[in-house]
Tab-separated table of C-alpha atoms in Angstrom:
chain	number	residue	atom	x	y	z
G	1402	SER	CA	124.337	226.913	57.793
G	1403	ASN	CA	125.632	225.999	54.238
G	1404	TRP	CA	127.473	223.132	56.069
G	1405	TRP	CA	124.202	221.395	56.934
G	1406	ASN	CA	121.280	220.462	54.883
G	1407	THR	CA	118.725	220.186	57.702
G	1408	MET	CA	117.673	223.090	60.173
G	1409	LEU	CA	115.786	223.121	63.516
G	1410	VAL	CA	113.018	225.522	64.051
G	1411	ASP	CA	111.413	226.474	67.435
G	1412	ARG	CA	107.954	225.175	66.834
G	1413	GLY	CA	106.924	221.613	67.151
G	1414	SER	CA	103.896	219.303	67.892
G	1415	GLU	CA	102.381	221.936	70.593
G	1416	ASP	CA	101.870	224.223	67.713
G	1417	GLY	CA	100.272	221.872	65.501
G	1418	ILE	CA	103.147	220.833	63.619
G	1419	LYS	CA	103.482	217.270	62.110
G	1420	ARG	CA	106.041	215.083	60.176
G	1421	ASP	CA	106.008	215.725	56.458
G	1422	MET	CA	104.595	219.227	56.266
G	1423	PRO	CA	105.954	221.699	53.747
G	1424	VAL	CA	108.254	224.382	54.723
G	1425	LEU	CA	108.433	227.703	53.020
G	1426	THR	CA	109.829	231.251	52.884
G	1427	MET	CA	108.322	234.174	50.980
G	1428	GLU	CA	110.771	233.485	48.073
G	1429	GLY	CA	109.758	229.593	47.736
G	1430	LEU	CA	110.116	225.989	48.992
G	1431	VAL	CA	112.659	225.196	51.782
G	1432	GLY	CA	111.858	221.487	52.380
G	1433	LYS	CA	109.744	219.409	54.698
G	1434	THR	CA	109.539	218.486	58.320
G	1435	ILE	CA	111.096	214.942	59.125
G	1436	GLU	CA	111.267	215.105	62.787
G	1437	VAL	CA	108.781	216.804	65.179
G	1438	THR	CA	109.166	216.931	68.983
G	1439	LYS	CA	107.032	218.848	71.418
G	1440	ASN	CA	108.677	222.290	70.964
G	1441	ASN	CA	111.051	221.760	67.781
G	1442	ALA	CA	110.916	220.445	64.107
G	1443	ARG	CA	113.780	219.271	61.993
G	1444	VAL	CA	113.558	220.144	58.461
G	1445	ILE	CA	115.297	218.528	55.319
G	1446	LEU	CA	116.167	221.119	52.885
G	1447	ILE	CA	115.404	220.660	49.154
G	1448	ILE	CA	119.446	221.127	48.674
G	1449	ASP	CA	119.946	217.873	50.697
G	1450	GLU	CA	120.768	214.826	48.330
G	1451	ASN	CA	118.184	212.714	50.301
G	1452	SER	CA	115.473	215.054	49.522
G	1453	ARG	CA	113.073	214.463	46.656
G	1454	VAL	CA	110.367	216.884	45.417
G	1455	PRO	CA	107.938	216.149	42.550
G	1456	GLY	CA	108.663	219.197	40.280
G	1457	LEU	CA	106.973	220.867	37.200
G	1458	LEU	CA	108.648	223.230	34.721
G	1459	LEU	CA	105.925	225.513	34.040
G	1460	GLU	CA	107.180	226.758	30.532
G	1461	SER	CA	107.430	223.415	28.883
G	1462	ALA	CA	105.059	221.438	31.091
G	1463	GLN	CA	107.537	218.935	32.157
G	1464	TYR	CA	107.426	216.836	35.165
G	1465	GLY	CA	110.557	215.637	37.202
G	1466	ILE	CA	112.094	214.945	40.439
G	1467	ILE	CA	113.931	217.300	42.017
G	1468	GLN	CA	116.846	216.671	44.582
G	1469	GLY	CA	119.982	218.316	46.144
G	1470	ASN	CA	123.072	218.380	44.377
G	1471	ALA	CA	125.786	217.513	46.440
G	1472	LEU	CA	128.351	218.043	43.532
G	1473	ALA	CA	127.318	221.473	42.888
G	1474	GLY	CA	129.317	222.304	46.129
G	1475	GLY	CA	129.197	226.071	46.622
G	1476	LYS	CA	127.630	226.942	43.409
G	1477	THR	CA	124.313	228.308	43.075
G	1478	SER	CA	122.670	225.450	41.294
G	1479	GLN	CA	122.153	223.476	44.459
G	1480	CYS	CA	119.320	221.419	43.126
G	1481	ARG	CA	118.974	219.146	39.968
G	1482	MET	CA	115.797	217.691	38.108
G	1483	THR	CA	115.904	214.437	36.718
G	1484	PHE	CA	113.546	212.001	34.721
G	1485	LEU	CA	112.686	214.769	32.404
G	1486	ASN	CA	111.873	213.916	28.658
G	1487	ARG	CA	115.023	213.764	26.566
G	1488	SER	CA	112.995	215.718	23.712
G	1489	ALA	CA	111.650	218.331	25.982
G	1490	GLN	CA	112.555	221.808	25.007
G	1491	ILE	CA	113.816	223.322	28.363
G	1492	LYS	CA	115.537	226.760	28.201
G	1493	PRO	CA	117.937	228.589	30.990
G	1494	ASN	CA	115.394	230.540	33.489
G	1495	ASP	CA	112.604	228.548	32.939
G	1496	ARG	CA	110.572	228.391	36.250
G	1497	VAL	CA	110.438	225.317	38.289
G	1498	PHE	CA	107.484	224.812	40.757
G	1499	THR	CA	106.059	221.818	42.969
G	1500	SER	CA	103.707	219.584	40.783
G	1501	GLY	CA	101.267	218.660	43.751
G	1502	LEU	CA	101.870	214.945	42.525
G	1503	GLY	CA	103.418	212.266	44.907
G	1504	ALA	CA	101.296	210.468	47.296
G	1505	ALA	CA	98.039	210.582	45.192
G	1506	ALA	CA	98.572	207.030	43.928
G	1507	ALA	CA	98.587	205.799	47.474
G	1508	GLY	CA	95.170	207.596	48.113
G	1509	LEU	CA	97.005	210.310	50.329
G	1510	GLU	CA	97.566	214.152	49.885
G	1511	ALA	CA	100.698	215.080	48.524
G	1512	VAL	CA	103.405	216.382	50.793
G	1513	PHE	CA	103.971	219.682	48.639
G	1514	PRO	CA	100.936	221.197	47.302
G	1515	LYS	CA	100.765	222.461	43.609
G	1516	ARG	CA	102.586	225.707	42.506
G	1517	ILE	CA	105.087	226.419	45.009
G	1518	PHE	CA	108.015	227.986	43.590
G	1519	ILE	CA	111.302	226.229	43.661
G	1520	GLY	CA	113.693	228.290	41.581
G	1521	THR	CA	114.768	228.643	37.949
G	1522	VAL	CA	116.725	226.502	35.376
G	1523	SER	CA	120.508	227.486	35.314
G	1524	SER	CA	121.851	224.796	33.165
G	1525	ILE	CA	120.672	221.711	30.734
G	1526	ALA	CA	123.066	218.793	30.903
G	1527	THR	CA	123.424	217.494	27.200
G	1528	ALA	CA	124.369	213.812	27.066
G	1529	PRO	CA	127.632	212.904	25.240
G	1530	ALA	CA	127.129	211.069	21.711
G	1531	SER	CA	127.783	207.683	22.983
G	1532	VAL	CA	124.581	208.031	25.343
G	1533	LYS	CA	122.017	209.435	22.948
G	1534	SER	CA	119.783	206.452	23.533
G	1535	THR	CA	119.123	208.042	26.984
G	1536	LEU	CA	115.524	208.476	27.829
G	1537	TYR	CA	115.737	211.470	29.960
G	1538	GLN	CA	117.623	214.533	30.557
G	1539	GLU	CA	118.687	216.365	33.668
G	1540	ILE	CA	118.763	220.072	34.553
G	1541	SER	CA	120.491	222.062	37.278
G	1542	ILE	CA	118.175	224.584	39.477
G	1543	THR	CA	119.284	227.496	41.353
G	1544	PRO	CA	116.751	227.887	44.204
G	1545	ALA	CA	114.681	230.755	44.747
G	1546	VAL	CA	115.693	230.564	48.512
G	1547	ASP	CA	118.943	231.787	49.747
G	1548	PHE	CA	119.681	228.860	52.196
G	1549	ALA	CA	122.433	230.987	53.995
G	1550	ARG	CA	119.950	233.686	54.948
G	1551	ILE	CA	116.866	232.147	56.179
G	1552	ASP	CA	115.629	233.644	59.216
G	1553	GLU	CA	111.910	232.851	59.503
G	1554	VAL	CA	109.951	230.031	57.873
G	1555	PHE	CA	106.205	229.137	57.262
G	1556	ILE	CA	105.148	225.690	57.935
G	1557	GLY	CA	102.087	223.626	56.875
G	1558	VAL	CA	100.573	225.080	53.685
G	1559	GLY	CA	96.665	224.834	53.979
G	1560	VAL	CA	96.843	224.219	57.704
G	1561	LYS	CA	94.205	226.256	59.643
G	1562	ALA	CA	95.598	229.620	60.690
G	1563	ALA	CA	94.866	228.720	64.512
G	1564	ALA	CA	97.219	225.698	64.476
G	1565	VAL	CA	100.253	227.577	63.508
G	1566	LYS	CA	100.451	230.833	65.807
G	1567	LYS	CA	103.194	232.848	64.220
G	1568	PRO	CA	106.309	232.200	61.827
G	1569	ALA	CA	108.735	229.830	63.005
G	1570	SER	CA	112.424	230.883	63.680
G	1571	LEU	CA	115.532	229.102	63.432
G	1572	THR	CA	117.195	228.107	66.589
G	1573	SER	CA	120.721	229.424	66.897
G	1574	LYS	CA	123.516	229.047	69.300
G	1575	LYS	CA	124.920	232.302	68.222
G	1576	ALA	CA	125.068	235.121	70.774
G	1577	PRO	CA	122.512	237.917	69.864
G	1578	THR	CA	123.616	240.931	68.093
G	1579	ALA	CA	122.408	244.557	68.191
G	1580	PRO	CA	120.182	245.631	65.246
G	1581	ALA	CA	122.197	247.694	62.720
G	1582	SER	CA	121.199	251.409	62.644
G	1583	GLN	CA	120.460	253.262	59.442
């Protein structure tokens, strides 16, 4: 749903799912697991304001932090990337990926492996003349994933295939509908 920034999937600890596992679709990054029960897992989406993902702009080799953008509302730019060098040459449509950085400083494996596609740059915020001394710039990102149309996700990049039996499906309280005929 566009109204919620988490989703519930029908896989849990019995299927090898753990907290802080990356969640993807074929298009790109969806988020990470934040709560896991025996048969379900709650996923925080990258469009949630409380989500943080270490990111990399591929074309300019710039690192930053990606988080949801509540102020974007229904616009397509549902994420923003902050802490980018002010002098970085960033262009619209530059590609954004996970950087693989994060927990390495603490001797832990990063939650998000390197090079998972997140989306593309939709706009670059320019600082007003009065704020030219700002060290960083901020960009808006259009996620690769259409969050209104997610049906199946993959959980746990790098997890042994035996641990995850099949793609997880979103649980829904809607009545089932008949498939459309062609």
